[in-house]
Tab-separated table of C-alpha atoms in Angstrom:
chain	number	residue	atom	x	y	z
A	20	THR	CA	-198.554	121.557	290.834
A	21	SER	CA	-196.425	119.487	288.375
A	22	SER	CA	-192.869	118.521	287.918
A	23	GLY	CA	-190.581	117.255	285.060
A	24	THR	CA	-187.322	117.912	283.295
A	25	VAL	CA	-186.593	120.114	280.254
A	26	PRO	CA	-183.305	118.935	278.734
A	27	ARG	CA	-181.505	120.320	275.732
A	28	LEU	CA	-178.769	118.657	273.774
A	29	ASN	CA	-177.021	120.187	270.704
A	30	LEU	CA	-174.239	118.758	268.576
A	31	THR	CA	-172.510	120.820	265.953
A	32	TYR	CA	-169.902	119.798	263.334
A	33	LYS	CA	-167.984	122.194	261.021
A	34	ILE	CA	-167.327	120.239	257.771
A	35	THR	CA	-165.443	123.178	256.321
A	36	PRO	CA	-164.836	126.788	257.431
A	37	ASP	CA	-168.085	127.699	255.564
A	38	THR	CA	-170.162	124.658	256.261
A	39	MET	CA	-171.573	123.670	259.550
A	40	VAL	CA	-174.335	121.113	260.426
A	41	TYR	CA	-176.102	120.581	263.663
A	42	ALA	CA	-178.585	118.270	265.528
A	43	THR	CA	-180.690	119.381	268.504
A	44	PHE	CA	-183.009	117.729	270.917
A	45	SER	CA	-184.889	119.868	273.358
A	46	LYS	CA	-187.928	119.922	275.481
A	47	GLY	CA	-190.063	122.788	276.729
A	48	PHE	CA	-193.237	123.390	278.613
A	49	ARG	CA	-195.832	125.895	279.585
A	50	PRO	CA	-197.362	125.837	283.051
A	51	GLY	CA	-201.010	125.156	283.778
A	52	GLY	CA	-203.563	127.557	285.265
A	53	VAL	CA	-207.008	128.201	286.367
A	54	ASN	CA	-209.846	129.335	284.082
A	55	ARG	CA	-211.862	132.408	285.338
A	56	THR	CA	-215.267	131.223	284.214
A	57	ALA	CA	-218.553	130.071	285.820
A	58	GLN	CA	-219.156	127.662	282.959
A	59	VAL	CA	-219.877	124.168	284.259
A	60	GLY	CA	-217.390	121.407	283.554
A	61	ILE	CA	-214.458	123.869	282.825
A	62	GLY	CA	-211.710	123.150	285.492
A	63	PRO	CA	-208.002	124.086	285.627
A	64	TYR	CA	-205.752	123.319	282.577
A	65	GLN	CA	-202.612	121.370	282.861
A	66	ALA	CA	-199.022	122.023	281.718
A	67	ASP	CA	-198.188	121.085	278.093
A	68	TYR	CA	-194.940	119.757	276.857
A	69	LEU	CA	-193.116	119.926	273.567
A	70	LYS	CA	-190.264	117.737	272.331
A	71	ASN	CA	-188.303	119.098	269.430
A	72	TYR	CA	-186.028	116.964	267.110
A	73	GLU	CA	-184.034	119.177	264.628
A	74	ILE	CA	-181.281	118.749	262.082
A	75	GLY	CA	-179.933	121.901	260.429
A	76	TRP	CA	-177.111	123.515	258.438
A	77	LYS	CA	-175.501	126.864	258.069
A	78	THR	CA	-173.526	127.372	254.865
A	79	GLN	CA	-171.765	129.910	252.680
A	80	TRP	CA	-170.875	129.396	249.001
A	81	PHE	CA	-169.134	131.113	246.099
A	82	ASP	CA	-166.716	133.163	248.021
A	83	HIS	CA	-169.410	134.142	250.567
A	84	ARG	CA	-171.730	135.473	247.831
A	85	LEU	CA	-174.453	132.919	248.757
A	86	ARG	CA	-175.665	131.982	252.173
A	87	TRP	CA	-177.967	129.010	252.684
A	88	ASN	CA	-179.248	128.137	256.141
A	89	GLY	CA	-181.947	125.644	256.956
A	90	ALA	CA	-183.419	123.013	259.184
A	91	ILE	CA	-185.683	119.960	259.227
A	92	PHE	CA	-187.638	119.424	262.441
A	93	ASP	CA	-190.191	117.217	264.145
A	94	GLU	CA	-192.104	118.528	267.130
A	95	GLU	CA	-194.162	116.217	269.400
A	96	TRP	CA	-196.675	118.206	271.381
A	97	LYS	CA	-198.272	116.574	274.436
A	98	ASN	CA	-201.428	117.756	276.093
A	99	PHE	CA	-201.232	121.009	274.167
A	100	GLN	CA	-203.122	124.151	275.430
A	101	PHE	CA	-205.449	126.042	273.241
A	102	SER	CA	-208.033	128.751	273.869
A	103	PHE	CA	-211.588	129.487	272.751
A	104	LEU	CA	-214.468	131.721	273.740
A	105	GLY	CA	-216.904	130.349	276.350
A	106	LEU	CA	-220.116	131.818	277.920
A	107	ASN	CA	-220.162	135.611	278.099
A	108	SER	CA	-217.245	135.779	275.674
A	109	VAL	CA	-214.803	134.729	278.372
A	110	THR	CA	-211.624	133.156	276.932
A	111	ILE	CA	-211.203	129.509	278.150
A	112	ILE	CA	-208.049	127.525	277.951
A	113	VAL	CA	-208.113	123.683	277.872
A	114	ASN	CA	-205.771	120.839	276.991
A	115	GLY	CA	-206.422	119.440	273.510
A	116	GLY	CA	-204.607	116.114	273.575
A	117	SER	CA	-201.531	115.381	271.347
A	118	ALA	CA	-200.223	116.851	268.216
A	119	ARG	CA	-197.120	116.914	266.083
A	120	ILE	CA	-195.575	119.475	263.764
A	121	ARG	CA	-193.133	118.473	260.997
A	122	GLY	CA	-191.498	121.070	258.836
A	123	VAL	CA	-188.567	122.408	256.762
A	124	GLU	CA	-187.317	125.920	256.865
A	125	ASN	CA	-184.922	127.593	254.546
A	126	GLU	CA	-183.188	131.035	254.277
A	127	LEU	CA	-181.185	132.056	251.182
A	128	GLU	CA	-179.309	135.242	250.578
A	129	TRP	CA	-177.472	135.820	247.337
A	130	VAL	CA	-175.243	138.756	246.434
A	131	ALA	CA	-175.887	138.368	242.593
A	132	THR	CA	-173.771	141.355	241.700
A	133	ASN	CA	-172.125	144.225	243.574
A	134	ASN	CA	-175.371	146.128	243.257
A	135	LEU	CA	-178.134	143.501	243.492
A	136	THR	CA	-178.919	141.368	246.590
A	137	LEU	CA	-181.662	138.721	246.485
A	138	SER	CA	-183.036	136.934	249.569
A	139	THR	CA	-185.776	134.498	250.409
A	140	SER	CA	-187.029	132.547	253.267
A	141	PHE	CA	-189.783	129.957	253.385
A	142	THR	CA	-191.277	127.280	255.671
A	143	PHE	CA	-193.243	124.227	254.910
A	144	LEU	CA	-195.299	122.771	257.879
A	145	ASP	CA	-197.451	119.756	258.475
A	146	PRO	CA	-199.108	120.591	261.783
A	147	ARG	CA	-201.769	117.890	262.801
A	148	LEU	CA	-203.633	116.491	265.754
A	149	THR	CA	-202.521	112.928	266.613
A	150	THR	CA	-205.574	112.192	268.941
A	151	ASN	CA	-209.164	113.087	268.721
A	152	TYR	CA	-210.321	116.161	270.599
A	153	CYS	CA	-213.830	115.504	272.048
A	154	GLY	CA	-214.135	118.605	274.190
A	155	THR	CA	-213.687	116.752	277.554
A	156	GLN	CA	-210.389	116.465	279.423
A	157	GLY	CA	-208.836	113.109	278.710
A	158	VAL	CA	-211.499	111.772	276.358
A	159	THR	CA	-210.318	110.886	272.768
A	160	ASN	CA	-212.907	108.347	271.658
A	161	CYS	CA	-216.333	109.914	270.861
A	162	PRO	CA	-217.454	108.719	267.420
A	163	THR	CA	-221.174	109.387	268.055
A	164	GLN	CA	-220.910	112.756	269.707
A	165	VAL	CA	-222.982	115.315	268.082
A	166	SER	CA	-221.910	119.055	268.063
A	167	THR	CA	-224.907	121.262	267.470
A	168	GLU	CA	-224.203	124.702	265.853
A	169	ALA	CA	-227.144	127.011	265.462
A	170	PHE	CA	-225.658	128.494	262.276
A	171	GLY	CA	-224.101	125.381	260.842
A	172	PRO	CA	-224.725	121.784	260.052
A	173	ASN	CA	-224.581	119.133	262.900
A	174	PHE	CA	-221.141	117.669	263.161
A	175	ILE	CA	-221.039	114.026	264.293
A	176	GLY	CA	-217.932	112.647	265.957
A	177	PRO	CA	-215.014	114.484	267.724
A	178	GLN	CA	-214.984	118.201	267.675
A	179	ALA	CA	-211.613	117.991	266.049
A	180	PRO	CA	-210.719	114.487	264.728
A	181	ALA	CA	-207.133	113.135	264.605
A	182	GLY	CA	-205.458	114.473	261.488
A	183	THR	CA	-207.062	117.944	261.768
A	184	ASN	CA	-204.643	120.781	260.915
A	185	LEU	CA	-203.822	122.935	263.850
A	186	PRO	CA	-205.342	126.421	263.731
A	187	ILE	CA	-203.686	129.634	262.877
A	188	THR	CA	-200.873	127.817	261.289
A	189	SER	CA	-200.345	127.913	257.528
A	190	LYS	CA	-198.857	125.012	255.714
A	191	PHE	CA	-196.581	127.406	253.682
A	192	LYS	CA	-195.235	130.838	254.458
A	193	GLY	CA	-192.498	132.600	252.555
A	194	ASN	CA	-191.067	135.836	251.398
A	195	MET	CA	-188.751	137.296	248.672
A	196	VAL	CA	-186.777	140.451	248.733
A	197	ALA	CA	-184.830	142.117	245.926
A	198	ARG	CA	-182.641	145.139	246.704
A	199	TYR	CA	-180.682	147.218	244.135
A	200	SER	CA	-178.100	149.755	245.171
A	201	PHE	CA	-177.283	152.357	242.518
A	202	ASP	CA	-173.949	153.980	241.908
A	203	GLU	CA	-173.163	156.863	244.206
A	204	VAL	CA	-174.283	160.291	243.025
A	205	ALA	CA	-172.680	163.341	244.648
A	206	GLY	CA	-172.322	161.455	247.924
A	207	TRP	CA	-175.822	160.073	247.878
A	208	LYS	CA	-176.203	156.225	247.684
A	209	PRO	CA	-179.628	155.519	246.135
A	210	PHE	CA	-181.399	152.168	246.202
A	211	GLY	CA	-184.600	150.396	245.422
A	212	GLN	CA	-186.292	147.373	247.008
A	213	ALA	CA	-189.272	145.168	246.376
A	214	ALA	CA	-190.615	142.610	248.819
A	215	TRP	CA	-193.267	139.912	248.535
A	216	VAL	CA	-194.833	137.892	251.369
A	217	TYR	CA	-197.241	134.951	250.918
A	218	GLN	CA	-198.964	132.421	253.096
A	219	THR	CA	-201.630	129.658	252.496
A	220	GLN	CA	-205.025	129.529	254.120
A	221	THR	CA	-205.381	128.820	257.842
A	222	ALA	CA	-208.261	127.605	260.055
A	223	PRO	CA	-209.401	130.259	262.751
A	224	THR	CA	-210.053	127.642	265.292
A	225	LEU	CA	-209.303	124.010	266.205
A	226	ARG	CA	-212.944	122.860	266.363
A	227	VAL	CA	-214.148	121.692	262.939
A	228	ASP	CA	-217.821	122.610	263.694
A	229	GLU	CA	-216.793	126.150	264.533
A	230	THR	CA	-214.581	126.483	261.535
A	231	GLN	CA	-217.556	125.576	259.423
A	232	VAL	CA	-219.494	128.507	260.776
A	233	MET	CA	-216.643	131.046	260.802
A	234	GLY	CA	-215.002	129.969	257.519
A	235	MET	CA	-211.373	129.621	256.615
A	236	GLN	CA	-208.858	132.486	256.594
A	237	PRO	CA	-207.876	132.694	252.813
A	238	ALA	CA	-204.385	132.625	251.438
A	239	TYR	CA	-202.869	136.021	250.662
A	240	GLY	CA	-199.777	137.569	249.129
A	241	LEU	CA	-198.667	141.252	249.613
A	242	VAL	CA	-196.077	143.351	247.854
A	243	ASP	CA	-194.096	146.383	249.282
A	244	LEU	CA	-191.820	148.840	247.453
A	245	ALA	CA	-189.262	151.213	248.734
A	246	PHE	CA	-187.098	153.708	247.074
A	247	GLY	CA	-184.520	155.952	248.884
A	248	ALA	CA	-180.980	157.191	249.304
A	249	SER	CA	-178.558	157.514	252.140
A	250	ILE	CA	-175.704	160.046	252.716
A	251	LYS	CA	-173.248	159.765	255.562
A	252	GLN	CA	-175.524	159.121	258.663
A	253	SER	CA	-178.878	160.099	257.078
A	254	MET	CA	-181.304	158.119	254.986
A	255	LEU	CA	-184.486	159.256	253.086
A	256	GLN	CA	-187.104	156.738	251.824
A	257	PHE	CA	-190.294	156.731	249.876
A	258	VAL	CA	-192.293	153.588	250.792
A	259	VAL	CA	-195.429	151.992	249.255
A	260	THR	CA	-196.886	149.156	251.284
A	261	ASN	CA	-199.530	146.730	249.940
A	262	VAL	CA	-198.974	147.972	246.261
A	263	ALA	CA	-201.939	146.005	244.981
A	264	ASP	CA	-204.232	147.289	247.705
A	265	ARG	CA	-205.275	143.708	248.707
A	266	ARG	CA	-207.684	143.180	251.565
A	267	ALA	CA	-205.719	140.295	252.934
A	268	GLN	CA	-207.202	138.678	256.047
A	269	LEU	CA	-204.528	138.697	258.860
A	270	SER	CA	-206.956	137.040	261.323
A	271	ARG	CA	-210.632	136.049	261.774
A	272	PHE	CA	-212.465	135.647	265.049
A	273	ALA	CA	-215.858	135.753	266.768
A	274	GLN	CA	-216.832	138.012	269.607
A	275	THR	CA	-218.879	135.233	271.197
A	276	VAL	CA	-219.504	131.432	270.806
A	277	PRO	CA	-219.975	130.706	267.113
A	278	ALA	CA	-222.929	128.374	268.090
A	279	ALA	CA	-224.822	131.405	269.342
A	280	ASP	CA	-223.613	134.081	266.810
A	281	ASN	CA	-222.364	133.428	263.303
A	282	GLN	CA	-220.938	137.019	262.972
A	283	THR	CA	-217.246	136.631	261.992
A	284	TYR	CA	-214.883	139.580	262.382
A	285	ILE	CA	-211.948	140.097	260.162
A	286	ILE	CA	-208.632	142.021	260.760
A	287	PRO	CA	-207.543	143.038	257.218
A	288	ALA	CA	-204.077	144.172	256.062
A	289	GLN	CA	-203.501	147.857	256.018
A	290	PRO	CA	-204.675	149.278	252.599
A	291	ARG	CA	-202.188	150.623	250.141
A	292	THR	CA	-200.197	153.340	251.955
A	293	PHE	CA	-197.695	155.915	250.869
A	294	ALA	CA	-195.086	157.061	253.303
A	295	ILE	CA	-191.927	159.161	253.573
A	296	LYS	CA	-189.408	157.968	256.135
A	297	PHE	CA	-186.252	159.657	257.374
A	298	GLY	CA	-183.572	158.110	259.455
A	299	GLN	CA	-180.602	159.421	261.270
A	300	LYS	CA	-177.715	157.684	262.920
A	301	PHE	CA	-175.823	159.296	265.748
């Protein structure tokens, strides 16, 4: 059992009818639980708490042709929960100490002409451990600890030292979309759209010794195209996803403990795909 408070405070100020700024403080939590494993030394995991400090803005410019929304935030994560594979490939959840995530996010949408709309959104993150993770609940000082991996070099010290990037979290992620609406032809409203998404590399797991065995998940960028037309309540589209046929890695994982098996599995992006889509509004 555990107890606490989860407050939320939000202040907003409208500078002009088209410009609003806000500040938010909030706190959230996830409850603890019990691990279903017979592995020695793995007990229940505790609740984790996140404090969020955020300043943001929502604005419109140039007679509402440009919208710019964004935020700057700092998140303090206490006793955070993370999961990994234990004996017999059973998922184990433990508390990893403390971490913080600082970032900036932006969203821009610009009606460049009556036919062309451009939009983009992107996020910069700095997600780091603020205490050492030693693999034992409550222990953060272990400079001589040796982590032996059968398929990798011995790693001396914490399994994840303070300053280690949090896993599965890219430092940059963004997208860009360009959409052009052509002049109406016999009641049909044709359009074309191109979309690009990109993210930087990520670590598949928190532990540095396991990441050395499994390898980093590389950065990737993907492009999609769509061409179509609408008439009244109907729409017909020809879509090409992953135009460059990239084998982007969406995730990496191991079926068992990396110390016992260095086989890494990869979930790739769907290969180049052609599709025809039809939509009907009623």
